[in-house]
Amino acid sequence: MSNASGNPPHGGQNAHLYRRAERLRAATEQARTAELAEEARLAEKARIAQRAQWSMADRQAEWDTAGRAKAAQVKVDSNLFDRMWNQLKPGSQRIVRAMTIGGLAVIGVPLVVTALMHVADPTKYFDDRSTWNEMLEDLKVSAWDVWITYFSEVAPYWMGHASETVQRYLRFELIGMFDELGRIATEISGTLTTLAWDIVDYNTSLVDLVTSYGPILMALVPFSGTLPGKALLVAAAFGFLKLLWGLVKEFIGKLKSLDLKLETLGHKMFELRGLFNVGDNKLHLKPVGYDPNLWVPVTKEN
């Protein structure tokens, strides 16, 4: 009971009960504070996990777009190149023969040989494109592994400067580097696709040119013994060489442009490789137990 002043009585039994009540009240408040802290920690953990899911969902959408592009890629007949070459070889032999008879072997034969040297099988480049698309899938899996591992195996159990440093590095640098690698892989895949189709276009254009002019030139060969006949043969051969040079020149220009693009992407890849290899030099982390302020276990008291 309280006295007239409102203070607790100083009797022995009453004072003992009062102290016990105070201890119970303090214990209740401490328990409530711990409960609120735990709820706040769990809410923060849920918030971080939700943000992680949203962030990775955005990246998943980008990767899914790349995956759909991969699924939509056109399959090229693996025997197409062999059939083209079987048409190109005899046709080019007839053209070389006609130009030799017309007296244009010195300028004509080297150009025909150059054109044939640029003929290539596009299958290899389509296969390389597929390889880069598979690497893009691997990057997606690797990014997920790193992200989920930290927020499921580290963040719920460890606090302190080290955990915060890893989280910042993961959020603002590492995942960004994975994204950049994904963009580079997509660009390389697209460049290889362009290269492969440019090769297909060049091959088919060369076959059309050779198969079209071959019969014409050979038809003029029997008349090359006369001056008008030879003049017609030489004119037709020059017309063929002009078209051939234009085709080769255009194709070389495309190859040069794509080669420069691939070289630029290679430099970006090399720079990213250096960023991925920073290790302890960038994070300045030490093993658990080295410094108690770096790795702090998460407990109810925290």
GROMACS .gro file of C-alpha atoms in nm:
model
  302
    1MET     CA    1   0.000   0.000   0.000
    2SER     CA    2   0.110   0.357  -0.058
    3ASN     CA    3   0.133   0.623   0.206
    4ALA     CA    4  -0.023   0.968   0.185
    5SER     CA    5   0.267   1.097  -0.030
    6GLY     CA    6   0.206   0.829  -0.297
    7ASN     CA    7   0.537   0.651  -0.229
    8PRO     CA    8   0.548   0.284  -0.144
    9PRO     CA    9   0.556   0.202   0.224
   10HIS     CA   10   0.886   0.111   0.376
   11GLY     CA   11   0.761  -0.194   0.558
   12GLY     CA   12   0.975  -0.501   0.509
   13GLN     CA   13   0.710  -0.727   0.350
   14ASN     CA   14   0.566  -0.452   0.133
   15ALA     CA   15   0.910  -0.337   0.019
   16HIS     CA   16   1.000  -0.693  -0.076
   17LEU     CA   17   0.683  -0.728  -0.281
   18TYR     CA   18   0.745  -0.393  -0.442
   19ARG     CA   19   1.100  -0.489  -0.550
   20ARG     CA   20   0.973  -0.817  -0.687
   21ALA     CA   21   0.706  -0.634  -0.885
   22GLU     CA   22   0.969  -0.396  -1.021
   23ARG     CA   23   1.189  -0.686  -1.127
   24LEU     CA   24   0.896  -0.855  -1.298
   25ARG     CA   25   0.806  -0.533  -1.474
   26ALA     CA   26   1.168  -0.481  -1.586
   27ALA     CA   27   1.188  -0.843  -1.707
   28THR     CA   28   0.861  -0.800  -1.896
   29GLU     CA   29   0.983  -0.481  -2.059
   30GLN     CA   30   1.314  -0.645  -2.149
   31ALA     CA   31   1.132  -0.943  -2.298
   32ARG     CA   32   0.903  -0.710  -2.491
   33THR     CA   33   1.199  -0.510  -2.617
   34ALA     CA   34   1.372  -0.830  -2.730
   35GLU     CA   35   1.051  -0.944  -2.896
   36LEU     CA   36   1.016  -0.615  -3.081
   37ALA     CA   37   1.382  -0.629  -3.186
   38GLU     CA   38   1.334  -0.983  -3.318
   39GLU     CA   39   1.024  -0.877  -3.506
   40ALA     CA   40   1.215  -0.583  -3.653
   41ARG     CA   41   1.502  -0.810  -3.753
   42LEU     CA   42   1.266  -1.058  -3.917
   43ALA     CA   43   1.084  -0.773  -4.094
   44GLU     CA   44   1.415  -0.634  -4.221
   45LYS     CA   45   1.520  -0.979  -4.334
   46ALA     CA   46   1.188  -1.021  -4.516
   47ARG     CA   47   1.227  -0.676  -4.672
   48ILE     CA   48   1.578  -0.757  -4.795
   49ALA     CA   49   1.461  -1.092  -4.929
   50GLN     CA   50   1.170  -0.924  -5.107
   51ARG     CA   51   1.397  -0.666  -5.263
   52ALA     CA   52   1.632  -0.943  -5.366
   53GLN     CA   53   1.345  -1.129  -5.531
   54TRP     CA   54   1.228  -0.814  -5.712
   55SER     CA   55   1.579  -0.737  -5.830
   56MET     CA   56   1.640  -1.089  -5.954
   57ALA     CA   57   1.294  -1.095  -6.112
   58ASP     CA   58   1.394  -0.798  -6.327
   59ARG     CA   59   1.708  -0.977  -6.433
   60GLN     CA   60   1.512  -1.297  -6.490
   61ALA     CA   61   1.289  -1.108  -6.734
   62GLU     CA   62   1.598  -0.994  -6.928
   63TRP     CA   63   1.741  -1.345  -6.932
   64ASP     CA   64   1.406  -1.494  -7.037
   65THR     CA   65   1.401  -1.256  -7.331
   66ALA     CA   66   1.746  -1.380  -7.431
   67GLY     CA   67   1.625  -1.738  -7.381
   68ARG     CA   68   1.328  -1.684  -7.611
   69ALA     CA   69   1.559  -1.536  -7.871
   70LYS     CA   70   1.776  -1.846  -7.843
   71ALA     CA   71   1.475  -2.075  -7.885
   72ALA     CA   72   1.368  -1.878  -8.192
   73GLN     CA   73   1.703  -1.916  -8.366
   74VAL     CA   74   1.679  -2.062  -8.714
   75LYS     CA   75   1.838  -2.399  -8.769
   76VAL     CA   76   2.060  -2.406  -9.077
   77ASP     CA   77   2.092  -2.714  -9.294
   78SER     CA   78   2.433  -2.861  -9.213
   79ASN     CA   79   2.469  -2.986  -9.573
   80LEU     CA   80   2.397  -2.646  -9.727
   81PHE     CA   81   2.764  -2.553  -9.752
   82ASP     CA   82   2.857  -2.882  -9.921
   83ARG     CA   83   2.584  -2.836 -10.181
   84MET     CA   84   2.698  -2.477 -10.246
   85TRP     CA   85   3.059  -2.581 -10.287
   86ASN     CA   86   2.962  -2.859 -10.526
   87GLN     CA   87   2.796  -2.596 -10.743
   88LEU     CA   88   3.069  -2.338 -10.701
   89LYS     CA   89   3.373  -2.549 -10.784
   90PRO     CA   90   3.286  -2.658 -11.141
   91GLY     CA   91   3.134  -2.318 -11.219
   92SER     CA   92   3.450  -2.132 -11.116
   93GLN     CA   93   3.663  -2.373 -11.323
   94ARG     CA   94   3.460  -2.289 -11.635
   95ILE     CA   95   3.495  -1.917 -11.568
   96VAL     CA   96   3.872  -1.944 -11.521
   97ARG     CA   97   3.899  -2.134 -11.846
   98ALA     CA   98   3.692  -1.875 -12.033
   99MET     CA   99   3.898  -1.584 -11.896
  100THR     CA  100   4.221  -1.761 -11.984
  101ILE     CA  101   4.103  -1.803 -12.342
  102GLY     CA  102   4.000  -1.439 -12.347
  103GLY     CA  103   4.346  -1.331 -12.230
  104LEU     CA  104   4.234  -1.210 -11.886
  105ALA     CA  105   4.398  -1.478 -11.673
  106VAL     CA  106   4.647  -1.236 -11.515
  107ILE     CA  107   4.380  -1.018 -11.354
  108GLY     CA  108   4.088  -1.258 -11.351
  109VAL     CA  109   4.229  -1.575 -11.195
  110PRO     CA  110   4.370  -1.407 -10.877
  111LEU     CA  111   4.034  -1.236 -10.815
  112VAL     CA  112   3.843  -1.562 -10.858
  113VAL     CA  113   4.086  -1.735 -10.620
  114THR     CA  114   4.041  -1.453 -10.367
  115ALA     CA  115   3.664  -1.488 -10.390
  116LEU     CA  116   3.686  -1.863 -10.334
  117MET     CA  117   3.918  -1.815 -10.035
  118HIS     CA  118   3.647  -1.613  -9.861
  119VAL     CA  119   3.394  -1.891  -9.894
  120ALA     CA  120   3.338  -2.046  -9.550
  121ASP     CA  121   3.113  -2.290  -9.371
  122PRO     CA  122   2.872  -2.086  -9.152
  123THR     CA  123   2.790  -2.387  -8.935
  124LYS     CA  124   3.089  -2.321  -8.706
  125TYR     CA  125   2.970  -1.968  -8.632
  126PHE     CA  126   2.616  -2.082  -8.565
  127ASP     CA  127   2.760  -2.340  -8.324
  128ASP     CA  128   2.971  -2.072  -8.154
  129ARG     CA  129   2.659  -1.861  -8.118
  130SER     CA  130   2.484  -2.150  -7.947
  131THR     CA  131   2.783  -2.192  -7.714
  132TRP     CA  132   2.759  -1.829  -7.606
  133ASN     CA  133   2.387  -1.869  -7.547
  134GLU     CA  134   2.462  -2.167  -7.323
  135MET     CA  135   2.715  -1.953  -7.137
  136LEU     CA  136   2.442  -1.692  -7.089
  137GLU     CA  137   2.228  -1.958  -6.922
  138ASP     CA  138   2.523  -2.053  -6.700
  139LEU     CA  139   2.569  -1.689  -6.599
  140LYS     CA  140   2.204  -1.672  -6.498
  141VAL     CA  141   2.241  -1.979  -6.279
  142SER     CA  142   2.565  -1.850  -6.126
  143ALA     CA  143   2.411  -1.513  -6.039
  144TRP     CA  144   2.116  -1.686  -5.876
  145ASP     CA  145   2.350  -1.911  -5.678
  146VAL     CA  146   2.553  -1.619  -5.542
  147TRP     CA  147   2.247  -1.409  -5.461
  148ILE     CA  148   2.042  -1.683  -5.294
  149THR     CA  149   2.341  -1.827  -5.106
  150TYR     CA  150   2.420  -1.495  -4.939
  151PHE     CA  151   2.064  -1.407  -4.840
  152SER     CA  152   1.984  -1.760  -4.720
  153GLU     CA  153   2.315  -1.877  -4.571
  154VAL     CA  154   2.494  -1.560  -4.456
  155ALA     CA  155   2.260  -1.264  -4.400
  156PRO     CA  156   2.022  -1.443  -4.156
  157TYR     CA  157   2.308  -1.559  -3.932
  158TRP     CA  158   2.585  -1.298  -3.948
  159MET     CA  159   2.601  -0.926  -3.881
  160GLY     CA  160   2.889  -0.683  -3.856
  161HIS     CA  161   3.108  -0.489  -4.095
  162ALA     CA  162   3.210  -0.792  -4.301
  163SER     CA  163   2.854  -0.903  -4.369
  164GLU     CA  164   2.753  -0.548  -4.461
  165THR     CA  165   3.054  -0.515  -4.692
  166VAL     CA  166   2.972  -0.840  -4.869
  167GLN     CA  167   2.609  -0.734  -4.907
  168ARG     CA  168   2.703  -0.397  -5.059
  169TYR     CA  169   2.955  -0.563  -5.290
  170LEU     CA  170   2.697  -0.820  -5.395
  171ARG     CA  171   2.418  -0.570  -5.454
  172PHE     CA  172   2.601  -0.283  -5.616
  173GLU     CA  173   2.897  -0.448  -5.789
  174LEU     CA  174   2.895  -0.825  -5.833
  175ILE     CA  175   2.540  -0.862  -5.965
  176GLY     CA  176   2.602  -0.564  -6.191
  177MET     CA  177   2.910  -0.739  -6.330
  178PHE     CA  178   2.701  -1.050  -6.394
  179ASP     CA  179   2.453  -0.830  -6.580
  180GLU     CA  180   2.732  -0.677  -6.788
  181LEU     CA  181   2.868  -1.023  -6.867
  182GLY     CA  182   2.520  -1.123  -6.977
  183ARG     CA  183   2.498  -0.822  -7.206
  184ILE     CA  184   2.841  -0.898  -7.355
  185ALA     CA  185   2.745  -1.262  -7.410
  186THR     CA  186   2.424  -1.149  -7.581
  187GLU     CA  187   2.616  -0.904  -7.803
  188ILE     CA  188   2.875  -1.167  -7.897
  189SER     CA  189   2.600  -1.415  -7.976
  190GLY     CA  190   2.426  -1.156  -8.194
  191THR     CA  191   2.753  -1.064  -8.367
  192LEU     CA  192   2.829  -1.429  -8.444
  193THR     CA  193   2.476  -1.471  -8.579
  194THR     CA  194   2.526  -1.170  -8.807
  195LEU     CA  195   2.862  -1.307  -8.919
  196ALA     CA  196   2.716  -1.650  -8.995
  197TRP     CA  197   2.432  -1.504  -9.202
  198ASP     CA  198   2.670  -1.268  -9.383
  199ILE     CA  199   2.871  -1.575  -9.480
  200VAL     CA  200   2.556  -1.748  -9.602
  201ASP     CA  201   2.462  -1.441  -9.806
  202TYR     CA  202   2.812  -1.418  -9.954
  203ASN     CA  203   2.820  -1.787 -10.043
  204THR     CA  204   2.480  -1.781 -10.210
  205SER     CA  205   2.556  -1.456 -10.396
  206LEU     CA  206   2.884  -1.600 -10.523
  207VAL     CA  207   2.714  -1.921 -10.634
  208ASP     CA  208   2.446  -1.720 -10.816
  209LEU     CA  209   2.710  -1.505 -10.985
  210VAL     CA  210   2.928  -1.798 -11.092
  211THR     CA  211   2.643  -2.020 -11.208
  212SER     CA  212   2.490  -1.729 -11.403
  213TYR     CA  213   2.806  -1.610 -11.580
  214GLY     CA  214   2.971  -1.949 -11.627
  215PRO     CA  215   2.737  -2.066 -11.907
  216ILE     CA  216   2.744  -1.721 -12.072
  217LEU     CA  217   3.124  -1.707 -12.087
  218MET     CA  218   3.154  -2.066 -12.206
  219ALA     CA  219   2.894  -1.997 -12.476
  220LEU     CA  220   3.117  -1.716 -12.608
  221VAL     CA  221   3.437  -1.925 -12.609
  222PRO     CA  222   3.372  -2.087 -12.952
  223PHE     CA  223   3.348  -1.737 -13.107
  224SER     CA  224   3.670  -1.610 -12.946
  225GLY     CA  225   3.862  -1.692 -13.267
  226THR     CA  226   3.705  -1.393 -13.431
  227LEU     CA  227   3.768  -1.034 -13.327
  228PRO     CA  228   3.402  -0.954 -13.253
  229GLY     CA  229   3.362  -1.282 -13.066
  230LYS     CA  230   3.669  -1.220 -12.853
  231ALA     CA  231   3.555  -0.866 -12.783
  232LEU     CA  232   3.221  -0.999 -12.658
  233LEU     CA  233   3.402  -1.256 -12.442
  234VAL     CA  234   3.632  -0.995 -12.292
  235ALA     CA  235   3.339  -0.757 -12.225
  236ALA     CA  236   3.138  -1.030 -12.054
  237ALA     CA  237   3.443  -1.133 -11.848
  238PHE     CA  238   3.503  -0.774 -11.738
  239GLY     CA  239   3.138  -0.745 -11.639
  240PHE     CA  240   3.171  -1.060 -11.429
  241LEU     CA  241   3.494  -0.941 -11.264
  242LYS     CA  242   3.337  -0.605 -11.177
  243LEU     CA  243   3.043  -0.773 -11.004
  244LEU     CA  244   3.279  -1.021 -10.837
  245TRP     CA  245   3.505  -0.748 -10.701
  246GLY     CA  246   3.203  -0.557 -10.567
  247LEU     CA  247   3.080  -0.870 -10.388
  248VAL     CA  248   3.421  -0.947 -10.236
  249LYS     CA  249   3.478  -0.585 -10.133
  250GLU     CA  250   3.138  -0.564  -9.962
  251PHE     CA  251   3.196  -0.890  -9.777
  252ILE     CA  252   3.543  -0.783  -9.659
  253GLY     CA  253   3.391  -0.459  -9.527
  254LYS     CA  254   3.132  -0.653  -9.327
  255LEU     CA  255   3.401  -0.883  -9.186
  256LYS     CA  256   3.612  -0.586  -9.082
  257SER     CA  257   3.320  -0.420  -8.902
  258LEU     CA  258   3.224  -0.739  -8.718
  259ASP     CA  259   3.587  -0.810  -8.628
  260LEU     CA  260   3.622  -0.464  -8.470
  261LYS     CA  261   3.303  -0.520  -8.273
  262LEU     CA  262   3.423  -0.858  -8.146
  263GLU     CA  263   3.759  -0.704  -8.052
  264THR     CA  264   3.581  -0.432  -7.851
  265LEU     CA  265   3.369  -0.692  -7.673
  266GLY     CA  266   3.684  -0.891  -7.602
  267HIS     CA  267   3.839  -0.587  -7.430
  268LYS     CA  268   3.525  -0.544  -7.218
  269MET     CA  269   3.541  -0.911  -7.123
  270PHE     CA  270   3.906  -0.875  -7.022
  271GLU     CA  271   3.825  -0.574  -6.803
  272LEU     CA  272   3.541  -0.761  -6.633
  273ARG     CA  273   3.769  -1.056  -6.574
  274GLY     CA  274   3.998  -0.828  -6.375
  275LEU     CA  275   3.704  -0.697  -6.170
  276PHE     CA  276   3.589  -1.049  -6.086
  277ASN     CA  277   3.936  -1.138  -5.959
  278VAL     CA  278   3.960  -0.864  -5.695
  279GLY     CA  279   3.913  -1.102  -5.399
  280ASP     CA  280   4.047  -0.983  -5.062
  281ASN     CA  281   4.231  -0.694  -5.226
  282LYS     CA  282   3.900  -0.514  -5.271
  283LEU     CA  283   3.686  -0.638  -4.983
  284HIS     CA  284   3.962  -0.644  -4.719
  285LEU     CA  285   3.787  -0.927  -4.533
  286LYS     CA  286   3.935  -1.167  -4.280
  287PRO     CA  287   3.818  -1.511  -4.170
  288VAL     CA  288   3.553  -1.552  -3.902
  289GLY     CA  289   3.714  -1.508  -3.557
  290TYR     CA  290   3.998  -1.285  -3.680
  291ASP     CA  291   3.821  -0.970  -3.560
  292PRO     CA  292   3.507  -0.995  -3.345
  293ASN     CA  293   3.374  -0.671  -3.494
  294LEU     CA  294   3.383  -0.807  -3.851
  295TRP     CA  295   3.165  -1.118  -3.818
  296VAL     CA  296   2.897  -1.094  -3.550
  297PRO     CA  297   2.661  -1.393  -3.509
  298VAL     CA  298   2.292  -1.304  -3.518
  299THR     CA  299   2.128  -1.391  -3.184
  300LYS     CA  300   1.807  -1.293  -3.009
  301GLU     CA  301   2.000  -1.032  -2.819
  302ASN     CA  302   2.101  -0.867  -3.153
   0.00000   0.00000   0.00000
